[in-house]
mmCIF file of C-alpha atoms in Angstrom:
data_model
loop_
_atom_site.group_PDB
_atom_site.id
_atom_site.type_symbol
_atom_site.label_atom_id
_atom_site.label_comp_id
_atom_site.label_asym_id
_atom_site.label_seq_id
_atom_site.Cartn_x
_atom_site.Cartn_y
_atom_site.Cartn_z
ATOM 1 C CA ASN A 315 137.281 45.543 155.147
ATOM 2 C CA LYS A 316 134.463 48.048 153.854
ATOM 3 C CA ILE A 317 134.707 47.787 150.313
ATOM 4 C CA LEU A 318 134.332 43.701 151.141
ATOM 5 C CA SER A 319 131.343 44.580 153.042
ATOM 6 C CA ASN A 320 129.847 46.586 150.265
ATOM 7 C CA SER A 321 130.622 44.452 147.639
ATOM 8 C CA PHE A 322 128.952 41.379 150.025
ATOM 9 C CA TYR A 323 125.465 43.659 150.302
ATOM 10 C CA LEU A 324 125.718 44.909 146.439
ATOM 11 C CA TYR A 325 126.088 41.309 145.621
ATOM 12 C CA LEU A 326 122.739 39.964 147.229
ATOM 13 C CA SER A 327 121.234 43.582 145.860
ATOM 14 C CA HIS A 328 122.056 42.523 142.843
ATOM 15 C CA PHE A 329 121.332 38.542 143.361
ATOM 16 C CA ALA A 330 117.527 39.653 143.850
ATOM 17 C CA ASP A 331 118.159 41.860 140.699
ATOM 18 C CA TYR A 332 119.327 39.403 138.180
ATOM 19 C CA ILE A 333 120.499 35.922 139.526
ATOM 20 C CA LEU A 334 116.671 35.439 141.193
ATOM 21 C CA LEU A 335 115.871 35.995 137.652
ATOM 22 C CA LEU A 336 117.816 33.619 136.543
ATOM 23 C CA ILE A 337 117.066 31.234 138.785
ATOM 24 C CA PHE A 338 113.315 31.360 137.672
ATOM 25 C CA LEU A 339 113.781 32.429 133.786
ATOM 26 C CA PRO A 340 113.164 28.578 133.174
ATOM 27 C CA PHE A 341 109.822 28.351 134.677
ATOM 28 C CA ILE A 342 108.925 32.098 133.071
ATOM 29 C CA ALA A 343 110.272 31.468 129.857
ATOM 30 C CA HIS A 344 108.272 27.821 129.769
ATOM 31 C CA SER A 345 104.967 29.215 130.979
ATOM 32 C CA LEU A 346 104.528 32.158 128.762
ATOM 33 C CA GLY A 347 106.221 30.586 125.555
ATOM 34 C CA VAL A 348 108.451 31.998 123.464
ATOM 35 C CA GLU A 349 106.445 34.987 122.059
ATOM 36 C CA GLU A 350 104.483 36.306 124.844
ATOM 37 C CA PHE A 351 108.351 36.004 127.092
ATOM 38 C CA GLY A 352 109.465 38.801 123.625
ATOM 39 C CA LYS A 353 106.473 41.182 124.668
ATOM 40 C CA ILE A 354 106.973 41.222 128.148
ATOM 41 C CA SER A 355 110.570 41.592 127.416
ATOM 42 C CA LEU A 356 110.003 44.263 125.261
ATOM 43 C CA ALA A 357 107.610 46.241 127.920
ATOM 44 C CA GLN A 358 110.553 45.822 130.250
ATOM 45 C CA THR A 359 112.975 47.046 128.015
ATOM 46 C CA PHE A 360 110.854 50.447 127.981
ATOM 47 C CA GLY A 361 110.653 50.136 131.797
ATOM 48 C CA ILE A 362 114.692 50.194 131.896
ATOM 49 C CA PHE A 363 114.968 53.164 130.124
ATOM 50 C CA LEU A 364 112.309 54.724 132.453
ATOM 51 C CA ILE A 365 114.119 54.364 135.389
ATOM 52 C CA LEU A 366 117.114 55.548 134.032
ATOM 53 C CA PHE A 367 114.932 58.689 133.300
ATOM 54 C CA PHE A 368 113.207 59.045 136.546
ATOM 55 C CA GLU A 369 116.525 58.205 138.461
ATOM 56 C CA PHE A 370 118.238 61.320 136.099
ATOM 57 C CA GLY A 371 122.026 60.091 136.359
ATOM 58 C CA SER A 372 121.799 59.804 140.540
ATOM 59 C CA PRO A 373 123.595 56.663 140.559
ATOM 60 C CA LEU A 374 126.665 58.533 138.968
ATOM 61 C CA VAL A 375 126.764 61.774 140.405
ATOM 62 C CA LEU A 376 124.489 61.788 143.642
ATOM 63 C CA ILE A 377 126.828 59.211 145.193
ATOM 64 C CA ARG A 378 129.577 61.303 144.567
ATOM 65 C CA GLU A 379 127.323 64.197 146.361
ATOM 66 C CA VAL A 380 126.743 62.146 148.936
ATOM 67 C CA SER A 381 130.215 61.143 149.350
ATOM 68 C CA VAL A 382 131.901 64.392 149.668
ATOM 69 C CA LYS A 383 128.862 65.778 151.765
ATOM 70 C CA LYS A 384 128.104 62.840 154.391
ATOM 71 C CA GLU A 385 129.745 64.943 157.405
ATOM 72 C CA ASN A 386 127.692 68.058 156.634
ATOM 73 C CA GLN A 387 123.962 66.689 157.551
ATOM 74 C CA SER A 388 122.392 70.408 156.574
ATOM 75 C CA GLU A 389 123.736 70.058 153.092
ATOM 76 C CA LEU A 390 122.683 66.955 152.832
ATOM 77 C CA ASP A 391 119.267 67.255 153.880
ATOM 78 C CA LEU A 392 119.008 70.153 151.122
ATOM 79 C CA LEU A 393 120.156 67.992 148.603
ATOM 80 C CA ILE A 394 117.671 65.020 149.173
ATOM 81 C CA GLY A 395 114.625 67.833 149.275
ATOM 82 C CA LYS A 396 116.233 69.097 145.639
ATOM 83 C CA VAL A 397 116.644 65.572 144.353
ATOM 84 C CA PHE A 398 112.453 64.104 145.225
ATOM 85 C CA LEU A 399 111.009 67.314 144.207
ATOM 86 C CA PHE A 400 113.550 67.595 140.948
ATOM 87 C CA LYS A 401 112.213 63.921 140.281
ATOM 88 C CA LEU A 402 108.551 64.544 140.995
ATOM 89 C CA LEU A 403 108.597 67.708 138.222
ATOM 90 C CA ILE A 404 110.091 65.464 135.470
ATOM 91 C CA VAL A 405 106.632 63.059 135.816
ATOM 92 C CA PRO A 406 105.206 65.172 133.019
ATOM 93 C CA ILE A 407 107.783 64.566 130.630
ATOM 94 C CA ALA A 408 107.602 61.015 131.180
ATOM 95 C CA ILE A 409 104.350 60.690 130.748
ATOM 96 C CA ILE A 410 104.537 62.389 127.432
ATOM 97 C CA ILE A 411 107.038 59.677 126.532
ATOM 98 C CA GLY A 412 104.884 56.559 127.527
ATOM 99 C CA LEU A 413 101.926 58.321 125.438
ATOM 100 C CA LEU A 414 104.619 58.481 122.088
ATOM 101 C CA THR A 415 105.791 54.725 122.652
ATOM 102 C CA LEU A 416 102.262 53.455 123.263
ATOM 103 C CA THR A 417 101.552 55.074 119.923
ATOM 104 C CA LEU A 418 104.569 54.033 117.848
ATOM 105 C CA VAL A 419 105.274 50.700 119.105
ATOM 106 C CA PRO A 420 102.543 48.063 117.466
ATOM 107 C CA ILE A 421 103.142 45.726 120.669
ATOM 108 C CA PHE A 422 102.242 48.381 122.906
ATOM 109 C CA ASN A 423 99.099 49.254 120.728
ATOM 110 C CA ALA A 424 97.839 45.773 121.488
ATOM 111 C CA ASN A 425 98.861 45.612 125.198
ATOM 112 C CA PRO A 426 98.618 49.381 126.372
ATOM 113 C CA SER A 427 98.275 47.550 129.991
ATOM 114 C CA TYR A 428 102.029 46.193 129.898
ATOM 115 C CA LEU A 429 103.228 49.804 129.126
ATOM 116 C CA LEU A 430 101.041 51.361 132.033
ATOM 117 C CA ILE A 431 102.197 48.464 134.671
ATOM 118 C CA VAL A 432 106.120 49.287 133.712
ATOM 119 C CA SER A 433 105.993 52.916 133.639
ATOM 120 C CA ILE A 434 104.331 52.826 137.549
ATOM 121 C CA GLY A 435 106.872 50.028 138.483
ATOM 122 C CA ALA A 436 110.028 52.244 136.620
ATOM 123 C CA PHE A 437 108.359 55.092 138.609
ATOM 124 C CA PHE A 438 108.976 53.999 142.135
ATOM 125 C CA GLN A 439 111.999 52.114 140.949
ATOM 126 C CA GLY A 440 113.002 55.567 139.679
ATOM 127 C CA ILE A 441 112.376 57.421 142.683
ATOM 128 C CA SER A 442 113.970 55.241 145.288
ATOM 129 C CA PRO A 443 116.667 56.932 147.291
ATOM 130 C CA SER A 444 119.601 54.047 147.169
ATOM 131 C CA TRP A 445 121.807 56.272 145.837
ATOM 132 C CA TYR A 446 121.581 57.920 149.447
ATOM 133 C CA PHE A 447 122.336 54.774 151.421
ATOM 134 C CA HIS A 448 125.437 54.207 148.475
ATOM 135 C CA GLY A 449 126.706 57.763 149.473
ATOM 136 C CA ILE A 450 127.022 57.064 152.942
ATOM 137 C CA GLU A 451 128.134 53.202 151.887
ATOM 138 C CA LYS A 452 125.050 51.388 154.234
ATOM 139 C CA MET A 453 124.328 49.137 150.909
ATOM 140 C CA ARG A 454 122.711 46.380 154.114
ATOM 141 C CA LYS A 455 119.696 48.533 153.233
ATOM 142 C CA ILE A 456 118.938 48.030 149.639
ATOM 143 C CA ALA A 457 120.492 44.720 149.665
ATOM 144 C CA TYR A 458 117.745 43.847 152.414
ATOM 145 C CA SER A 459 114.963 45.234 150.922
ATOM 146 C CA LYS A 460 115.897 44.190 147.554
ATOM 147 C CA PHE A 461 116.325 40.510 148.201
ATOM 148 C CA PHE A 462 112.995 40.295 150.451
ATOM 149 C CA PHE A 463 110.977 41.944 148.138
ATOM 150 C CA ARG A 464 112.277 40.500 144.899
ATOM 151 C CA LEU A 465 111.973 37.000 146.004
ATOM 152 C CA PHE A 466 107.875 37.759 147.238
ATOM 153 C CA CYS A 467 107.638 38.855 143.766
ATOM 154 C CA PHE A 468 109.194 36.037 141.893
ATOM 155 C CA ILE A 469 107.029 33.594 144.722
ATOM 156 C CA LEU A 470 104.230 35.402 143.044
ATOM 157 C CA ILE A 471 105.060 34.737 139.915
ATOM 158 C CA PHE A 472 105.535 31.041 140.430
ATOM 159 C CA PHE A 473 102.046 30.765 141.921
ATOM 160 C CA LEU A 474 100.226 32.576 139.707
ATOM 161 C CA VAL A 475 101.211 31.959 136.135
ATOM 162 C CA ASP A 476 100.541 29.163 134.054
ATOM 163 C CA SER A 477 99.900 30.232 130.671
ATOM 164 C CA SER A 478 100.908 32.787 128.227
ATOM 165 C CA ASP A 479 97.942 34.887 129.309
ATOM 166 C CA ASP A 480 99.513 35.812 132.263
ATOM 167 C CA GLY A 481 102.529 37.922 131.321
ATOM 168 C CA TRP A 482 100.693 40.888 132.597
ATOM 169 C CA ILE A 483 101.462 39.018 135.894
ATOM 170 C CA VAL A 484 104.909 38.817 135.609
ATOM 171 C CA LEU A 485 104.931 42.843 135.104
ATOM 172 C CA LEU A 486 102.736 43.448 137.705
ATOM 173 C CA ALA A 487 104.651 41.609 140.457
ATOM 174 C CA TYR A 488 107.829 43.003 139.594
ATOM 175 C CA SER A 489 106.330 46.433 139.744
ATOM 176 C CA LEU A 490 104.964 45.979 143.543
ATOM 177 C CA SER A 491 108.371 44.876 144.527
ATOM 178 C CA SER A 492 110.091 47.978 143.181
ATOM 179 C CA LEU A 493 107.127 50.126 145.173
ATOM 180 C CA PHE A 494 107.612 48.043 148.230
ATOM 181 C CA ILE A 495 111.288 48.534 148.065
ATOM 182 C CA CYS A 496 110.490 52.246 147.525
ATOM 183 C CA ILE A 497 108.621 52.760 150.566
ATOM 184 C CA TYR A 498 110.654 51.062 153.060
ATOM 185 C CA LEU A 499 113.931 53.006 151.735
ATOM 186 C CA ILE A 500 112.244 56.309 152.160
ATOM 187 C CA PHE A 501 111.133 55.250 155.330
ATOM 188 C CA GLN A 502 114.655 54.174 156.325
ATOM 189 C CA LEU A 503 115.744 57.689 154.630
ATOM 190 C CA LEU A 504 113.656 59.904 156.757
ATOM 191 C CA LYS A 505 114.753 57.915 159.819
ATOM 192 C CA GLU A 506 118.143 58.754 159.249
ATOM 193 C CA ILE A 507 117.812 62.514 158.482
ATOM 194 C CA LYS A 508 117.195 65.186 160.680
ATOM 195 C CA SER A 509 114.474 67.025 158.851
ATOM 196 C CA LEU A 510 113.768 66.882 154.796
ATOM 197 C CA THR A 511 113.792 70.502 153.569
ATOM 198 C CA ILE A 512 111.636 71.039 151.338
ATOM 199 C CA PRO A 513 113.385 73.449 148.640
ATOM 200 C CA LEU A 514 112.081 76.257 146.286
ATOM 201 C CA ILE A 515 111.245 75.076 142.510
ATOM 202 C CA SER A 516 113.724 77.039 141.177
ATOM 203 C CA GLU A 517 116.414 75.418 143.716
ATOM 204 C CA THR A 518 116.160 72.429 141.762
ATOM 205 C CA ALA A 519 117.789 73.622 138.867
ATOM 206 C CA GLU A 520 121.089 72.843 140.853
ATOM 207 C CA ILE A 521 119.917 69.174 140.571
ATOM 208 C CA TYR A 522 119.473 69.387 136.626
ATOM 209 C CA HIS A 523 123.200 71.164 136.403
ATOM 210 C CA ILE A 524 124.526 68.439 138.786
ATOM 211 C CA CYS A 525 123.086 65.775 136.957
ATOM 212 C CA ARG A 526 122.576 66.716 133.476
ATOM 213 C CA ASN A 527 126.035 65.102 132.068
ATOM 214 C CA SER A 528 125.584 62.093 134.435
ATOM 215 C CA PHE A 529 121.871 61.662 132.775
ATOM 216 C CA PHE A 530 123.691 61.351 129.480
ATOM 217 C CA ILE A 531 126.137 59.140 130.559
ATOM 218 C CA SER A 532 123.552 56.809 132.004
ATOM 219 C CA THR A 533 120.377 57.353 129.421
ATOM 220 C CA LEU A 534 121.995 57.681 125.992
ATOM 221 C CA PRO A 535 123.208 53.973 125.715
ATOM 222 C CA VAL A 536 119.958 52.811 127.019
ATOM 223 C CA VAL A 537 117.709 55.091 124.525
ATOM 224 C CA VAL A 538 119.881 53.838 121.845
ATOM 225 C CA GLN A 539 119.481 50.501 122.427
ATOM 226 C CA SER A 540 116.200 50.911 122.910
ATOM 227 C CA ILE A 541 115.479 52.759 119.733
ATOM 228 C CA THR A 542 117.304 49.560 118.285
ATOM 229 C CA THR A 543 115.635 47.028 120.086
ATOM 230 C CA LEU A 544 112.185 48.301 119.355
ATOM 231 C CA PHE A 545 112.934 48.773 115.978
ATOM 232 C CA LEU A 546 114.440 44.980 115.787
ATOM 233 C CA SER A 547 111.147 44.056 117.038
ATOM 234 C CA SER A 548 109.559 45.107 113.723
ATOM 235 C CA MET A 549 111.854 43.167 111.663
ATOM 236 C CA ILE A 550 112.263 39.929 113.057
ATOM 237 C CA GLY A 551 108.806 39.040 114.249
ATOM 238 C CA PRO A 552 107.525 37.889 118.179
ATOM 239 C CA ALA A 553 109.277 34.624 117.976
ATOM 240 C CA GLN A 554 112.437 35.318 116.909
ATOM 241 C CA LEU A 555 112.471 38.231 119.765
ATOM 242 C CA GLY A 556 111.597 35.612 122.292
ATOM 243 C CA LEU A 557 115.028 33.817 121.187
ATOM 244 C CA TYR A 558 117.117 37.015 121.594
ATOM 245 C CA TYR A 559 115.503 38.413 124.588
ATOM 246 C CA GLY A 560 116.357 34.793 126.125
ATOM 247 C CA ALA A 561 120.153 35.191 125.529
ATOM 248 C CA ASN A 562 119.571 39.095 126.277
ATOM 249 C CA ARG A 563 118.725 37.971 129.796
ATOM 250 C CA ILE A 564 121.219 35.496 130.559
ATOM 251 C CA TYR A 565 123.881 38.124 129.296
ATOM 252 C CA ARG A 566 121.956 41.169 131.444
ATOM 253 C CA ALA A 567 122.575 38.902 134.588
ATOM 254 C CA LEU A 568 125.945 37.914 133.962
ATOM 255 C CA ASN A 569 126.807 41.757 133.050
ATOM 256 C CA SER A 570 125.312 42.906 136.420
ATOM 257 C CA LEU A 571 127.878 40.751 137.893
ATOM 258 C CA PHE A 572 130.128 43.804 137.440
ATOM 259 C CA SER A 573 128.238 46.681 138.974
ATOM 260 C CA PRO A 574 128.757 45.302 143.036
ATOM 261 C CA ILE A 575 132.281 45.872 142.792
ATOM 262 C CA GLY A 576 132.312 48.594 140.693
ATOM 263 C CA GLN A 577 129.680 50.354 142.972
ATOM 264 C CA ALA A 578 131.775 49.005 146.557
ATOM 265 C CA PHE A 579 135.114 50.407 144.888
ATOM 266 C CA PHE A 580 133.315 54.098 143.867
ATOM 267 C CA PRO A 581 132.675 55.894 146.836
ATOM 268 C CA ASN A 582 135.994 54.468 148.515
ATOM 269 C CA ILE A 583 137.914 55.901 144.999
ATOM 270 C CA VAL A 584 136.084 59.326 145.284
ATOM 271 C CA HIS A 585 136.752 59.827 149.102
ATOM 272 C CA ILE A 586 140.660 58.722 148.556
ATOM 273 C CA ASN A 587 141.055 60.936 145.379
ATOM 274 C CA THR A 588 139.974 63.727 147.444
ATOM 275 C CA ILE A 589 143.161 62.859 149.566
ATOM 276 C CA ASN A 590 145.738 61.340 147.790
ATOM 277 C CA GLU A 591 145.321 60.637 143.575
ATOM 278 C CA GLN A 592 147.642 58.678 142.867
ATOM 279 C CA LYS A 593 146.368 56.245 145.708
ATOM 280 C CA ALA A 594 142.726 56.695 143.912
ATOM 281 C CA PHE A 595 144.567 55.692 140.868
ATOM 282 C CA SER A 596 146.363 52.583 142.138
ATOM 283 C CA ILE A 597 142.579 51.373 143.606
ATOM 284 C CA ALA A 598 140.994 52.094 140.328
ATOM 285 C CA ARG A 599 143.960 49.959 138.292
ATOM 286 C CA LEU A 600 143.404 47.232 140.579
ATOM 287 C CA LEU A 601 139.708 47.087 139.844
ATOM 288 C CA LEU A 602 140.808 47.425 136.400
ATOM 289 C CA ILE A 603 142.631 44.070 136.179
ATOM 290 C CA ILE A 604 139.910 42.343 138.822
ATOM 291 C CA LEU A 605 136.792 42.918 136.116
ATOM 292 C CA THR A 606 138.568 42.273 133.282
ATOM 293 C CA ILE A 607 140.007 38.974 134.098
ATOM 294 C CA PHE A 608 136.564 38.168 135.386
ATOM 295 C CA GLY A 609 134.957 39.642 131.991
ATOM 296 C CA VAL A 610 137.238 37.007 130.311
ATOM 297 C CA LEU A 611 136.095 34.113 132.603
ATOM 298 C CA LEU A 612 132.735 34.553 132.107
ATOM 299 C CA PHE A 613 132.939 34.520 128.041
ATOM 300 C CA LEU A 614 134.727 31.638 127.892
ATOM 301 C CA ILE A 615 132.447 29.474 129.876
ATOM 302 C CA LEU A 616 129.538 31.184 127.398
ATOM 303 C CA LEU A 617 131.833 30.166 124.472
ATOM 304 C CA PHE A 618 132.064 26.183 125.474
ATOM 305 C CA PHE A 619 128.835 25.745 127.160
ATOM 306 C CA SER A 620 126.022 28.437 125.602
ATOM 307 C CA ASP A 621 124.280 25.335 124.091
ATOM 308 C CA GLN A 622 123.935 23.823 127.831
ATOM 309 C CA ILE A 623 122.981 26.914 129.388
ATOM 310 C CA VAL A 624 120.512 27.912 127.071
ATOM 311 C CA LEU A 625 118.838 24.180 127.182
ATOM 312 C CA PHE A 626 118.983 24.147 131.090
ATOM 313 C CA LEU A 627 117.904 27.790 131.452
ATOM 314 C CA LEU A 628 115.207 28.699 128.563
ATOM 315 C CA GLY A 629 114.686 25.106 127.433
ATOM 316 C CA LYS A 630 114.984 23.951 124.088
ATOM 317 C CA ASP A 631 112.397 26.046 122.637
ATOM 318 C CA TYR A 632 114.934 28.246 123.210
ATOM 319 C CA ALA A 633 117.947 26.621 121.337
ATOM 320 C CA GLY A 634 118.297 29.501 118.872
ATOM 321 C CA SER A 635 119.663 31.713 121.544
ATOM 322 C CA SER A 636 122.776 29.847 121.829
ATOM 323 C CA ASN A 637 124.946 31.626 118.991
ATOM 324 C CA ILE A 638 123.105 35.178 120.004
ATOM 325 C CA LEU A 639 124.444 34.241 123.843
ATOM 326 C CA ILE A 640 128.002 33.546 122.455
ATOM 327 C CA LEU A 641 128.280 37.146 120.833
ATOM 328 C CA PHE A 642 126.906 38.747 124.054
ATOM 329 C CA GLY A 643 129.494 37.041 126.026
ATOM 330 C CA ALA A 644 131.682 38.562 123.915
ATOM 331 C CA VAL A 645 130.686 41.756 125.073
ATOM 332 C CA LEU A 646 131.506 41.203 128.513
ATOM 333 C CA PRO A 647 135.528 41.594 129.099
ATOM 334 C CA LEU A 648 134.879 44.896 126.585
ATOM 335 C CA THR A 649 132.344 46.261 129.479
ATOM 336 C CA ALA A 650 134.625 45.702 132.423
ATOM 337 C CA VAL A 651 137.404 47.962 130.978
ATOM 338 C CA SER A 652 135.173 50.341 129.602
ATOM 339 C CA HIS A 653 133.140 50.319 133.179
ATOM 340 C CA VAL A 654 136.660 50.775 134.890
ATOM 341 C CA LEU A 655 137.800 53.689 132.529
ATOM 342 C CA GLY A 656 134.468 55.668 132.650
ATOM 343 C CA ARG A 657 132.341 55.257 135.296
ATOM 344 C CA GLN A 658 134.760 54.599 137.696
ATOM 345 C CA TRP A 659 138.023 57.113 136.690
ATOM 346 C CA LEU A 660 136.266 59.598 134.635
ATOM 347 C CA VAL A 661 133.632 60.382 137.054
ATOM 348 C CA VAL A 662 135.279 60.111 139.891
ATOM 349 C CA LYS A 663 137.797 62.978 138.356
ATOM 350 C CA ASN A 664 134.789 64.837 137.658
ATOM 351 C CA LYS A 665 135.180 64.376 133.604
ATOM 352 C CA ASP A 666 131.182 63.984 133.318
ATOM 353 C CA ASN A 667 131.288 66.172 130.146
ATOM 354 C CA GLN A 668 134.435 64.399 128.521
ATOM 355 C CA TYR A 669 132.630 60.868 128.954
ATOM 356 C CA MET A 670 129.541 61.886 127.566
ATOM 357 C CA LYS A 671 131.394 63.008 124.419
ATOM 358 C CA CYS A 672 133.203 59.674 124.230
ATOM 359 C CA LEU A 673 129.851 57.971 124.607
ATOM 360 C CA ALA A 674 127.652 59.802 122.075
ATOM 361 C CA LEU A 675 130.712 58.802 119.787
ATOM 362 C CA SER A 676 130.333 55.253 120.688
ATOM 363 C CA SER A 677 126.393 55.239 120.445
ATOM 364 C CA ALA A 678 127.305 56.497 116.888
ATOM 365 C CA VAL A 679 129.249 53.509 115.915
ATOM 366 C CA PHE A 680 126.511 51.543 117.337
ATOM 367 C CA PHE A 681 124.100 53.147 115.127
ATOM 368 C CA ILE A 682 125.900 52.353 112.154
ATOM 369 C CA CYS A 683 126.462 48.595 112.934
ATOM 370 C CA PHE A 684 123.267 47.686 113.454
ATOM 371 C CA PHE A 685 121.940 49.553 110.697
ATOM 372 C CA SER A 686 124.149 47.948 108.288
ATOM 373 C CA THR A 687 123.991 44.327 109.797
ATOM 374 C CA ILE A 688 120.070 44.131 110.939
ATOM 375 C CA ASN A 689 118.911 42.979 107.108
ATOM 376 C CA ARG A 690 121.700 40.362 106.898
ATOM 377 C CA PHE A 691 122.046 39.229 110.732
ATOM 378 C CA GLY A 692 118.982 39.605 111.910
ATOM 379 C CA ALA A 693 118.690 39.485 115.866
ATOM 380 C CA ILE A 694 123.087 38.492 115.778
ATOM 381 C CA SER A 695 123.428 41.986 114.940
ATOM 382 C CA PHE A 696 122.192 43.863 118.299
ATOM 383 C CA PRO A 697 125.180 41.922 120.035
ATOM 384 C CA ILE A 698 127.662 42.404 116.862
ATOM 385 C CA SER A 699 127.004 46.108 117.349
ATOM 386 C CA LEU A 700 127.303 46.169 121.062
ATOM 387 C CA ILE A 701 130.862 44.865 120.572
ATOM 388 C CA GLY A 702 131.565 47.690 118.367
ATOM 389 C CA TYR A 703 130.040 50.209 120.718
ATOM 390 C CA GLU A 704 132.223 48.640 123.850
ATOM 391 C CA ILE A 705 135.341 48.618 121.562
ATOM 392 C CA ALA A 706 134.670 52.540 120.480
ATOM 393 C CA SER A 707 134.353 53.668 123.856
ATOM 394 C CA ILE A 708 137.190 52.055 125.200
ATOM 395 C CA VAL A 709 139.248 53.985 122.459
ATOM 396 C CA PHE A 710 137.812 57.428 122.713
ATOM 397 C CA ILE A 711 138.328 57.005 126.379
ATOM 398 C CA ILE A 712 141.752 56.244 125.959
ATOM 399 C CA SER A 713 142.341 58.693 122.798
ATOM 400 C CA SER A 714 141.085 61.462 124.952
ATOM 401 C CA PHE A 715 143.238 60.442 128.190
ATOM 402 C CA VAL A 716 146.347 60.724 125.555
ATOM 403 C CA LEU A 717 145.216 63.660 124.462
ATOM 404 C CA LYS A 718 145.015 65.689 127.604
ATOM 405 C CA SER A 719 148.270 64.019 128.373
ATOM 406 C CA LYS A 720 150.011 65.556 125.278
ATOM 407 C CA LEU A 721 148.216 69.239 125.840
ATOM 408 C CA SER A 722 149.240 68.958 129.358
#
């Protein structure tokens, strides 16, 4: 019952993050036009990287830490203080990354305000204590706050955006919603805990060591994909970039449907694994079957109905997105398998370092596929490379299981 309840609230949360976007996507894509849509999407790609940087692996490891320590309030209070102080200490690094990106990427040179707006939004989303409420399995607070404030954001966009000059309004509305969600969750957090313990700066080193591998697990694929997307933007031009991002937005919305199920199972698997490893393994195997079937179903829908989906959600100007969307669809069942094997089972078993190595090798495969196909296939080279990345991830993770078994 708890898993079903948590799944519902997490789906409501992801509905606010992704499906609401899909509902308003026809209006945004039509109002901004292909080129401006590509520019703001590129800015949001950088924003996603910054969010992961500020989170510093918290969606994985800190959820696990809270799940284990939630019965010990004093340890939990100290952990919370360390996390917030650590995230404030890495702000200067994020500023340097932003300045380098502004200098190196032509689209941001012409639109520096886009970079500033998404950076502010990324900061507040990155320091938001969602990980705490995931760990104590009170997903309802996250879901309600996201749904209300994201909906408010899209209502603003609907009434204020009416031309290609209004891309900054879309970015600002997103950032404002992240600010409000962060403030609300921090307020709820302060109500939950007895007191917020402010640690010494030296004590935050523990957070670095706890989250280091998880940080690389979360950010390495995004860094690799962000770098290749920035390179792609200079190779194919704004119009083709808009077509790519049209398909990418639909793919991301569908890909997000896996996360609520996985996040609902994760604290439960962590807790059960401390008591009964075999039972935890059985639950993880059930999750693998559910997500794989779901992924295959989504791929078949995109394979047979991609033209209709693109026409309905994006309009006739984005007709070139259809083939890209089909290839993105082929990634979905592969992601389902790699998600359970890696983010669920290896992380539950504290094999973060092993998982990180698998992702590093898979990212190398992604780079090789991308740069060997970009000149011939253009925007399609990205989903092709993503397919190679997911297959490599599955192969490397399974190989690590086999190797460990032989060594044992």
